[in-house]
Amino acid sequence: MDTIEKVQTLGEAARYDLCGACGESHRVKDDMGRWIYPAALPDGKTVKLLKILLTNACDNNCLYCLNRKDRDFPRTSFKPEELAYLFDQLYRAEMVQGLFLSSAVHGSPDRTMEQMIATAEILRRKYLYRGYIHLKILPGASWGCVERATQVADRVSVNLEAPRQKWLRRLSPDKELDDLLAPLRWVKHLLEDGGERRVRRAGQTTQFVVGAAGEPDKEILQTTERLYRELKLARVYFSAFQPLEGTPLEDRPATPLLREHRLYQTDFLFRKYGFSPEELVFDEEGNLPLEADPKMVWALNHPHFFPVEVNRATKEELLQVPGIGPKSARRIIKGRRLGRLRTLEDLQRLGAVAKRAAPFITLGGKRPAFQLSLWDALSAKTPHKALATLALPPSELVYYG
Ligand code: SF4
């Protein structure tokens, strides 16, 4: 294969990894077949990332993956010098501003990682590239490789795929969860204690494949919260399983994107609102209800916290109200110093989604008029029925804040 064919093949193969991207809908494919994604960097800037695999030749047999060993299709690889040169050309032409480099595992995890790290080192030393590099850490990589990756990349990631070994076995029979967790622990140690090792400090991320193994949301979210708390991950990504033709899971139903969306909303509650898994409401199977967002479900199941008087509530109390996010809570606290908030329009002006907040608040001691029917439902202890009245079409789904 020539370089352009390799870019097409290995760029296409990298698109299932969400750890460095803002999402599938933003993907850009130019007429040469390069796959370039806008990605939010740790400092908040958005850049165009070249997202690519070093090789699609894999020794593993993950059941959902097109690159699995038992699938018969053309394999190809970049040499580090070749990929570094290609990236440098794209960078100089201002087509990309960062690199997300992942790979299948060929030969051994360390052998493949050596090549990935060599690519990044050539960029840093030969081409004097100072921009963003995200390196995937391969399952089974040694401490030495992980350490070198943290020295040359701004961000690293390890795909955990599943929250427990039981579920991981149904997706990736060759992998052990402990082998995937070990590098996350090492990276945490390196980031905390990396002064003399010259590690770069943009942190690490991971990704779960959601819905193919039968794992409940509750386990995914309990593991997510522990990853944030114990291993200080910068982000956890969720990828709704989509069956791919030619893989053993091709007949398995796709996971609804709404499930992925609910997981992201809950992740946001952990990171920005300080919610814990124990506070969440799950159905009998341990999954988040799809009918309404998790904060609304929590509010409907905790009526004793409401109504909240917007003119007196603490920031924490405001954040519990559906329709009020961190930004609008800050504005409300600032705005009410200038005068009492009296109407839903006052709230709306401060950035809250007043319609969502209305059933859960009072304004100057008075409940907004249309709140009563919902409150009746709550007092009848039928919050799940009340959910049906609040279900939003997908077009209205928004992240908090
Ligand atoms: S390790 Fe598994 S997921 Fe990764 S490329 Fe190989 S088969 Fe695919």
CSV table of C-alpha atoms and ligand atoms in Angstrom, one decimal:
chain,number,residue,atom,x,y,z
A,1,MET,CA,0.0,0.0,0.0
A,2,ASP,CA,1.2,3.5,-0.6
A,3,THR,CA,1.0,6.2,2.1
A,4,ILE,CA,-2.3,7.6,0.9
A,5,GLU,CA,-3.9,4.1,1.0
A,6,LYS,CA,-2.5,3.6,4.4
A,7,VAL,CA,-3.9,6.8,5.7
A,8,GLN,CA,-7.3,5.9,4.3
A,9,THR,CA,-7.2,2.4,5.9
A,10,LEU,CA,-5.7,3.2,9.2
A,11,GLY,CA,-7.6,6.5,9.7
A,12,GLU,CA,-10.9,4.7,9.0
A,13,ALA,CA,-9.9,2.0,11.5
A,14,ALA,CA,-9.2,4.6,14.3
A,15,ARG,CA,-12.6,6.1,14.2
A,16,TYR,CA,-14.2,3.8,16.8
A,17,ASP,CA,-12.0,5.2,19.5
A,18,LEU,CA,-13.7,8.2,21.2
A,19,CYS,CA,-11.0,9.0,23.8
A,20,GLY,CA,-9.6,12.0,21.8
A,21,ALA,CA,-12.6,13.3,19.9
A,22,CYS,CA,-15.7,15.4,20.5
A,23,GLY,CA,-18.0,12.9,18.8
A,24,GLU,CA,-18.9,11.0,15.6
A,25,SER,CA,-21.0,13.8,14.1
A,26,HIS,CA,-18.0,16.1,13.9
A,27,ARG,CA,-15.9,13.7,11.9
A,28,VAL,CA,-14.4,15.3,8.8
A,29,LYS,CA,-13.2,13.2,5.9
A,30,ASP,CA,-11.5,15.1,3.2
A,31,ASP,CA,-11.1,14.0,-0.4
A,32,MET,CA,-7.8,12.1,0.3
A,33,GLY,CA,-9.5,10.0,2.9
A,34,ARG,CA,-7.7,11.4,6.0
A,35,TRP,CA,-9.8,11.3,9.1
A,36,ILE,CA,-9.6,14.5,11.0
A,37,TYR,CA,-11.5,15.2,14.2
A,38,PRO,CA,-12.1,18.3,16.2
A,39,ALA,CA,-11.1,17.5,19.8
A,40,ALA,CA,-11.3,19.5,23.0
A,41,LEU,CA,-7.9,19.8,24.6
A,42,PRO,CA,-7.3,19.7,28.3
A,43,ASP,CA,-6.9,23.5,28.3
A,44,GLY,CA,-10.4,23.9,26.6
A,45,LYS,CA,-9.1,24.8,23.1
A,46,THR,CA,-10.6,22.9,20.2
A,47,VAL,CA,-8.1,21.6,17.6
A,48,LYS,CA,-8.2,19.3,14.5
A,49,LEU,CA,-6.7,15.9,15.4
A,50,LEU,CA,-5.3,13.4,12.9
A,51,LYS,CA,-6.6,10.2,14.4
A,52,ILE,CA,-4.9,7.1,13.1
A,53,LEU,CA,-3.6,3.6,13.9
A,54,LEU,CA,0.0,2.6,13.6
A,55,THR,CA,-1.1,-0.8,12.3
A,56,ASN,CA,-4.4,-2.7,11.9
A,57,ALA,CA,-2.6,-6.1,12.3
A,58,CYS,CA,-3.7,-7.5,15.6
A,59,ASP,CA,-2.7,-10.6,17.7
A,60,ASN,CA,-5.9,-10.3,19.7
A,61,ASN,CA,-9.5,-11.4,18.9
A,62,CYS,CA,-11.8,-8.9,20.4
A,63,LEU,CA,-15.3,-10.0,19.3
A,64,TYR,CA,-16.6,-6.5,18.3
A,65,CYS,CA,-13.5,-5.3,16.4
A,66,LEU,CA,-12.8,-5.2,12.7
A,67,ASN,CA,-9.1,-5.6,13.3
A,68,ARG,CA,-9.3,-8.9,15.1
A,69,LYS,CA,-6.8,-11.6,14.3
A,70,ASP,CA,-9.3,-14.1,12.8
A,71,ARG,CA,-10.8,-11.7,10.3
A,72,ASP,CA,-9.4,-12.0,6.8
A,73,PHE,CA,-8.6,-8.6,5.3
A,74,PRO,CA,-5.6,-6.6,4.1
A,75,ARG,CA,-3.2,-5.6,6.9
A,76,THR,CA,-0.9,-2.6,6.8
A,77,SER,CA,1.4,-0.6,9.1
A,78,PHE,CA,3.2,2.7,9.2
A,79,LYS,CA,6.9,2.9,10.0
A,80,PRO,CA,7.5,5.6,12.7
A,81,GLU,CA,9.5,7.8,10.3
A,82,GLU,CA,6.8,7.5,7.6
A,83,LEU,CA,4.0,8.5,9.9
A,84,ALA,CA,6.0,11.3,11.6
A,85,TYR,CA,6.8,12.7,8.1
A,86,LEU,CA,3.1,12.5,7.1
A,87,PHE,CA,1.9,14.2,10.2
A,88,ASP,CA,4.6,16.9,9.8
A,89,GLN,CA,3.4,17.6,6.3
A,90,LEU,CA,-0.2,17.9,7.4
A,91,TYR,CA,0.7,20.1,10.3
A,92,ARG,CA,2.8,22.4,8.1
A,93,ALA,CA,-0.1,22.6,5.6
A,94,GLU,CA,-2.3,23.6,8.6
A,95,MET,CA,-4.7,20.7,8.0
A,96,VAL,CA,-4.2,19.3,11.5
A,97,GLN,CA,-3.1,20.7,14.9
A,98,GLY,CA,-2.7,17.5,16.9
A,99,LEU,CA,-2.1,13.7,16.7
A,100,PHE,CA,-4.1,10.9,18.3
A,101,LEU,CA,-2.2,7.7,17.7
A,102,SER,CA,-3.6,4.3,18.6
A,103,SER,CA,-2.8,0.8,17.3
A,104,ALA,CA,-3.7,-2.8,17.1
A,105,VAL,CA,-1.3,-5.1,18.9
A,106,HIS,CA,1.2,-6.7,16.6
A,107,GLY,CA,4.1,-8.9,17.7
A,108,SER,CA,3.8,-7.9,21.4
A,109,PRO,CA,2.3,-4.9,23.2
A,110,ASP,CA,5.8,-3.5,23.9
A,111,ARG,CA,7.0,-3.9,20.3
A,112,THR,CA,4.0,-2.0,19.0
A,113,MET,CA,4.2,0.6,21.7
A,114,GLU,CA,7.9,1.1,20.9
A,115,GLN,CA,7.0,2.1,17.4
A,116,MET,CA,4.2,4.4,18.5
A,117,ILE,CA,6.6,6.1,21.0
A,118,ALA,CA,9.3,6.3,18.3
A,119,THR,CA,6.8,8.2,16.1
A,120,ALA,CA,6.1,10.7,18.8
A,121,GLU,CA,9.8,11.1,19.6
A,122,ILE,CA,10.7,11.7,16.0
A,123,LEU,CA,8.0,14.4,15.9
A,124,ARG,CA,9.3,16.0,19.1
A,125,ARG,CA,13.1,15.8,18.3
A,126,LYS,CA,13.4,15.8,14.5
A,127,TYR,CA,10.5,18.0,13.5
A,128,LEU,CA,10.5,20.0,16.8
A,129,TYR,CA,6.8,19.6,17.1
A,130,ARG,CA,5.5,21.1,20.3
A,131,GLY,CA,1.8,20.5,19.9
A,132,TYR,CA,-0.7,18.0,21.2
A,133,ILE,CA,-0.1,14.2,21.1
A,134,HIS,CA,-2.4,11.6,22.5
A,135,LEU,CA,-1.0,8.1,22.7
A,136,LYS,CA,-3.0,5.0,23.3
A,137,ILE,CA,-1.4,2.6,25.8
A,138,LEU,CA,-1.8,-0.9,24.6
A,139,PRO,CA,-3.1,-3.7,26.9
A,140,GLY,CA,-0.1,-5.6,28.3
A,141,ALA,CA,2.5,-2.8,27.8
A,142,SER,CA,5.3,-2.7,30.3
A,143,TRP,CA,6.1,0.0,32.9
A,144,GLY,CA,9.0,1.2,30.8
A,145,CYS,CA,6.8,1.8,27.8
A,146,VAL,CA,4.1,3.5,29.9
A,147,GLU,CA,6.7,5.8,31.4
A,148,ARG,CA,8.1,6.8,28.0
A,149,ALA,CA,4.6,7.4,26.7
A,150,THR,CA,3.9,9.9,29.5
A,151,GLN,CA,7.1,11.7,28.7
A,152,VAL,CA,6.4,12.2,25.1
A,153,ALA,CA,2.6,12.5,24.9
A,154,ASP,CA,0.4,15.2,26.4
A,155,ARG,CA,-2.4,12.7,27.1
A,156,VAL,CA,-2.5,8.9,27.3
A,157,SER,CA,-5.4,6.5,27.5
A,158,VAL,CA,-6.2,2.8,28.1
A,159,ASN,CA,-9.5,1.4,26.9
A,160,LEU,CA,-11.0,-0.6,29.8
A,161,GLU,CA,-13.9,-1.6,27.6
A,162,ALA,CA,-15.9,-3.2,30.5
A,163,PRO,CA,-16.3,-2.6,34.2
A,164,ARG,CA,-15.7,-6.2,35.3
A,165,GLN,CA,-13.7,-9.2,34.1
A,166,LYS,CA,-17.0,-11.1,33.6
A,167,TRP,CA,-18.2,-8.6,31.0
A,168,LEU,CA,-14.7,-8.1,29.5
A,169,ARG,CA,-14.5,-11.8,28.7
A,170,ARG,CA,-17.6,-11.5,26.6
A,171,LEU,CA,-16.0,-8.8,24.5
A,172,SER,CA,-12.3,-9.5,24.5
A,173,PRO,CA,-11.4,-13.0,25.5
A,174,ASP,CA,-7.7,-12.4,25.3
A,175,LYS,CA,-7.7,-9.5,27.8
A,176,GLU,CA,-7.5,-9.4,31.6
A,177,LEU,CA,-9.0,-6.4,33.4
A,178,ASP,CA,-6.0,-6.3,35.8
A,179,ASP,CA,-3.7,-5.9,32.8
A,180,LEU,CA,-5.8,-2.9,31.7
A,181,LEU,CA,-6.0,-1.3,35.1
A,182,ALA,CA,-2.2,-1.6,35.9
A,183,PRO,CA,-1.1,1.0,33.4
A,184,LEU,CA,-3.8,3.4,34.6
A,185,ARG,CA,-2.3,3.0,38.1
A,186,TRP,CA,1.2,3.5,36.8
A,187,VAL,CA,0.2,6.7,34.9
A,188,LYS,CA,-1.5,8.1,38.0
A,189,HIS,CA,1.8,7.4,39.9
A,190,LEU,CA,3.9,9.0,37.2
A,191,LEU,CA,1.7,12.1,37.0
A,192,GLU,CA,1.8,12.6,40.7
A,193,ASP,CA,5.4,11.8,41.2
A,194,GLY,CA,6.8,12.6,37.8
A,195,GLY,CA,9.1,15.6,38.5
A,196,GLU,CA,12.3,14.0,37.7
A,197,ARG,CA,10.9,11.9,34.9
A,198,ARG,CA,9.8,15.0,32.9
A,199,VAL,CA,6.3,13.7,32.3
A,200,ARG,CA,3.8,15.9,30.5
A,201,ARG,CA,0.8,16.4,32.7
A,202,ALA,CA,-2.4,16.4,30.6
A,203,GLY,CA,-3.6,13.2,32.3
A,204,GLN,CA,-5.2,10.0,31.1
A,205,THR,CA,-8.6,8.9,29.9
A,206,THR,CA,-10.5,5.6,29.2
A,207,GLN,CA,-13.4,4.3,27.2
A,208,PHE,CA,-16.1,1.7,27.8
A,209,VAL,CA,-17.9,-0.2,25.0
A,210,VAL,CA,-21.5,0.0,26.2
A,211,GLY,CA,-24.2,-2.7,25.8
A,212,ALA,CA,-22.6,-5.6,24.0
A,213,ALA,CA,-21.7,-7.7,27.0
A,214,GLY,CA,-24.9,-7.2,29.0
A,215,GLU,CA,-23.2,-5.1,31.7
A,216,PRO,CA,-25.6,-2.8,33.6
A,217,ASP,CA,-25.1,1.0,33.7
A,218,LYS,CA,-24.8,0.8,37.5
A,219,GLU,CA,-21.6,-1.1,37.2
A,220,ILE,CA,-20.2,1.1,34.5
A,221,LEU,CA,-20.9,4.2,36.6
A,222,GLN,CA,-19.6,2.7,39.8
A,223,THR,CA,-16.3,2.0,38.1
A,224,THR,CA,-16.4,5.4,36.4
A,225,GLU,CA,-16.7,7.2,39.7
A,226,ARG,CA,-13.9,5.1,41.2
A,227,LEU,CA,-11.7,5.9,38.2
A,228,TYR,CA,-12.2,9.6,38.8
A,229,ARG,CA,-11.8,9.3,42.6
A,230,GLU,CA,-8.9,6.8,42.9
A,231,LEU,CA,-7.0,7.1,39.7
A,232,LYS,CA,-7.7,10.7,38.9
A,233,LEU,CA,-8.8,10.1,35.3
A,234,ALA,CA,-9.3,13.3,33.3
A,235,ARG,CA,-12.3,11.8,31.4
A,236,VAL,CA,-14.2,8.6,30.9
A,237,TYR,CA,-15.8,8.0,27.5
A,238,PHE,CA,-18.7,5.8,26.6
A,239,SER,CA,-19.2,4.2,23.2
A,240,ALA,CA,-22.6,2.7,22.4
A,241,PHE,CA,-21.9,-0.7,20.8
A,242,GLN,CA,-22.6,-0.8,17.1
A,243,PRO,CA,-22.4,-4.2,15.5
A,244,LEU,CA,-19.9,-4.4,12.6
A,245,GLU,CA,-20.3,-6.8,9.7
A,246,GLY,CA,-17.6,-9.5,9.7
A,247,THR,CA,-17.3,-9.7,13.5
A,248,PRO,CA,-18.7,-12.4,15.8
A,249,LEU,CA,-21.1,-9.8,17.3
A,250,GLU,CA,-22.5,-8.6,14.0
A,251,ASP,CA,-26.0,-10.0,14.8
A,252,ARG,CA,-26.1,-8.4,18.2
A,253,PRO,CA,-28.5,-5.4,18.5
A,254,ALA,CA,-26.9,-1.9,18.5
A,255,THR,CA,-27.0,-0.1,21.8
A,256,PRO,CA,-29.3,2.9,21.6
A,257,LEU,CA,-27.4,6.2,21.4
A,258,LEU,CA,-29.7,7.5,24.1
A,259,ARG,CA,-28.2,5.1,26.6
A,260,GLU,CA,-24.7,6.5,25.8
A,261,HIS,CA,-26.2,10.0,26.2
A,262,ARG,CA,-27.6,9.1,29.7
A,263,LEU,CA,-24.2,7.8,30.7
A,264,TYR,CA,-22.6,11.1,29.6
A,265,GLN,CA,-25.2,13.1,31.5
A,266,THR,CA,-24.5,11.1,34.7
A,267,ASP,CA,-20.7,11.4,34.1
A,268,PHE,CA,-21.3,15.2,34.1
A,269,LEU,CA,-23.2,14.9,37.4
A,270,PHE,CA,-20.2,13.2,38.9
A,271,ARG,CA,-17.6,15.6,37.6
A,272,LYS,CA,-19.5,18.9,37.9
A,273,TYR,CA,-22.1,18.4,40.6
A,274,GLY,CA,-20.4,16.0,43.0
A,275,PHE,CA,-23.1,13.3,42.7
A,276,SER,CA,-22.1,9.8,43.8
A,277,PRO,CA,-23.4,6.5,42.3
A,278,GLU,CA,-25.4,5.8,45.5
A,279,GLU,CA,-27.6,8.9,44.7
A,280,LEU,CA,-28.6,7.7,41.3
A,281,VAL,CA,-31.8,6.0,40.4
A,282,PHE,CA,-31.6,2.8,38.3
A,283,ASP,CA,-34.3,0.4,37.0
A,284,GLU,CA,-34.6,-3.2,38.1
A,285,GLU,CA,-31.8,-4.3,35.7
A,286,GLY,CA,-29.5,-1.7,37.0
A,287,ASN,CA,-29.8,0.7,34.0
A,288,LEU,CA,-30.5,4.4,34.0
A,289,PRO,CA,-34.1,5.1,32.9
A,290,LEU,CA,-34.1,6.4,29.4
A,291,GLU,CA,-37.3,8.4,29.7
A,292,ALA,CA,-35.7,11.4,31.4
A,293,ASP,CA,-32.3,12.6,32.2
A,294,PRO,CA,-30.7,11.3,35.4
A,295,LYS,CA,-30.9,14.5,37.3
A,296,MET,CA,-34.6,14.8,36.6
A,297,VAL,CA,-35.1,11.2,37.7
A,298,TRP,CA,-33.1,11.9,40.9
A,299,ALA,CA,-35.2,15.0,41.6
A,300,LEU,CA,-38.5,13.1,41.0
A,301,ASN,CA,-37.4,10.4,43.4
A,302,HIS,CA,-36.3,12.8,46.1
A,303,PRO,CA,-39.3,15.1,46.5
A,304,HIS,CA,-38.4,15.9,50.1
A,305,PHE,CA,-35.5,18.1,48.8
A,306,PHE,CA,-38.0,20.3,47.0
A,307,PRO,CA,-39.2,22.9,46.4
A,308,VAL,CA,-36.0,25.0,46.6
A,309,GLU,CA,-36.5,28.7,47.2
A,310,VAL,CA,-34.3,30.2,44.5
A,311,ASN,CA,-33.7,33.5,46.5
A,312,ARG,CA,-32.2,31.7,49.5
A,313,ALA,CA,-30.8,28.4,48.3
A,314,THR,CA,-27.2,27.5,48.6
A,315,LYS,CA,-25.2,26.7,45.4
A,316,GLU,CA,-25.4,23.0,46.2
A,317,GLU,CA,-29.2,23.2,46.6
A,318,LEU,CA,-29.6,25.1,43.3
A,319,LEU,CA,-27.5,22.5,41.5
A,320,GLN,CA,-30.0,19.8,42.5
A,321,VAL,CA,-32.7,21.6,40.6
A,322,PRO,CA,-33.3,20.2,37.0
A,323,GLY,CA,-32.7,23.1,34.6
A,324,ILE,CA,-30.1,24.8,36.7
A,325,GLY,CA,-26.4,24.1,35.9
A,326,PRO,CA,-23.1,25.3,37.4
A,327,LYS,CA,-23.1,28.4,35.3
A,328,SER,CA,-26.7,29.4,35.9
A,329,ALA,CA,-26.3,28.7,39.6
A,330,ARG,CA,-23.4,31.1,39.8
A,331,ARG,CA,-25.4,33.7,37.9
A,332,ILE,CA,-28.5,33.3,40.1
A,333,ILE,CA,-26.4,33.8,43.3
A,334,LYS,CA,-24.9,36.9,41.8
A,335,GLY,CA,-28.2,38.2,40.3
A,336,ARG,CA,-30.2,37.8,43.5
A,337,ARG,CA,-27.9,40.2,45.3
A,338,LEU,CA,-29.3,42.9,43.1
A,339,GLY,CA,-32.9,42.1,43.9
A,340,ARG,CA,-35.3,39.3,44.5
A,341,LEU,CA,-35.9,36.9,41.6
A,342,ARG,CA,-39.7,36.8,41.1
A,343,THR,CA,-40.5,35.2,37.8
A,344,LEU,CA,-39.5,32.3,35.5
A,345,GLU,CA,-38.3,34.9,33.0
A,346,ASP,CA,-35.9,36.2,35.6
A,347,LEU,CA,-34.5,32.7,35.9
A,348,GLN,CA,-34.4,32.2,32.1
A,349,ARG,CA,-32.4,35.5,31.7
A,350,LEU,CA,-29.8,34.1,34.1
A,351,GLY,CA,-29.3,31.0,31.9
A,352,ALA,CA,-31.5,28.4,33.7
A,353,VAL,CA,-34.0,26.3,31.7
A,354,ALA,CA,-36.9,27.7,33.6
A,355,LYS,CA,-39.5,25.3,32.2
A,356,ARG,CA,-37.6,22.3,33.7
A,357,ALA,CA,-36.8,24.1,36.9
A,358,ALA,CA,-40.4,25.3,37.6
A,359,PRO,CA,-41.8,22.2,39.3
A,360,PHE,CA,-38.9,22.1,41.8
A,361,ILE,CA,-38.7,25.7,43.0
A,362,THR,CA,-40.4,28.6,44.6
A,363,LEU,CA,-39.8,32.2,43.7
A,364,GLY,CA,-40.3,34.6,46.7
A,365,GLY,CA,-42.3,31.9,48.4
A,366,LYS,CA,-44.6,31.3,45.5
A,367,ARG,CA,-44.6,28.2,43.2
A,368,PRO,CA,-44.8,28.8,39.5
A,369,ALA,CA,-48.3,28.1,38.4
A,370,PHE,CA,-47.9,25.0,36.2
A,371,GLN,CA,-46.0,23.2,38.9
A,372,LEU,CA,-49.0,21.7,40.7
A,373,SER,CA,-49.9,18.7,38.5
A,374,LEU,CA,-46.3,17.4,38.8
A,375,TRP,CA,-46.3,18.0,42.5
A,376,ASP,CA,-49.6,16.0,42.7
A,377,ALA,CA,-47.9,13.1,40.9
A,378,LEU,CA,-45.0,13.3,43.4
A,379,SER,CA,-47.2,13.4,46.4
A,380,ALA,CA,-49.1,10.4,45.1
A,381,LYS,CA,-45.7,8.6,45.2
A,382,THR,CA,-45.7,7.8,41.5
A,383,PRO,CA,-42.6,9.6,40.3
A,384,HIS,CA,-42.0,7.1,37.5
A,385,LYS,CA,-45.4,7.9,36.0
A,386,ALA,CA,-44.5,11.5,36.2
A,387,LEU,CA,-41.5,10.8,34.2
A,388,ALA,CA,-43.6,10.0,31.2
A,389,THR,CA,-44.9,13.5,31.2
A,390,LEU,CA,-41.4,14.9,31.1
A,391,ALA,CA,-39.9,12.7,28.4
A,392,LEU,CA,-38.2,14.9,25.8
A,393,PRO,CA,-37.7,14.1,22.2
A,394,PRO,CA,-34.0,13.5,21.3
A,395,SER,CA,-33.7,16.8,19.6
A,396,GLU,CA,-34.3,18.5,23.0
A,397,LEU,CA,-31.7,16.5,24.8
A,398,VAL,CA,-29.0,18.7,26.3
A,399,TYR,CA,-26.1,18.3,28.6
A,400,TYR,CA,-26.4,20.2,31.8
A,401,GLY,CA,-25.1,23.7,32.4
B,1,SF4,S1,-6.7,-5.4,20.8
B,1,SF4,FE1,-8.8,-5.9,20.3
B,1,SF4,S2,-9.9,-3.9,20.1
B,1,SF4,FE2,-7.6,-3.6,19.9
B,1,SF4,S3,-7.3,-3.7,17.7
B,1,SF4,FE3,-6.9,-5.8,18.5
B,1,SF4,S4,-8.8,-6.9,18.3
B,1,SF4,FE4,-9.2,-4.7,18.0
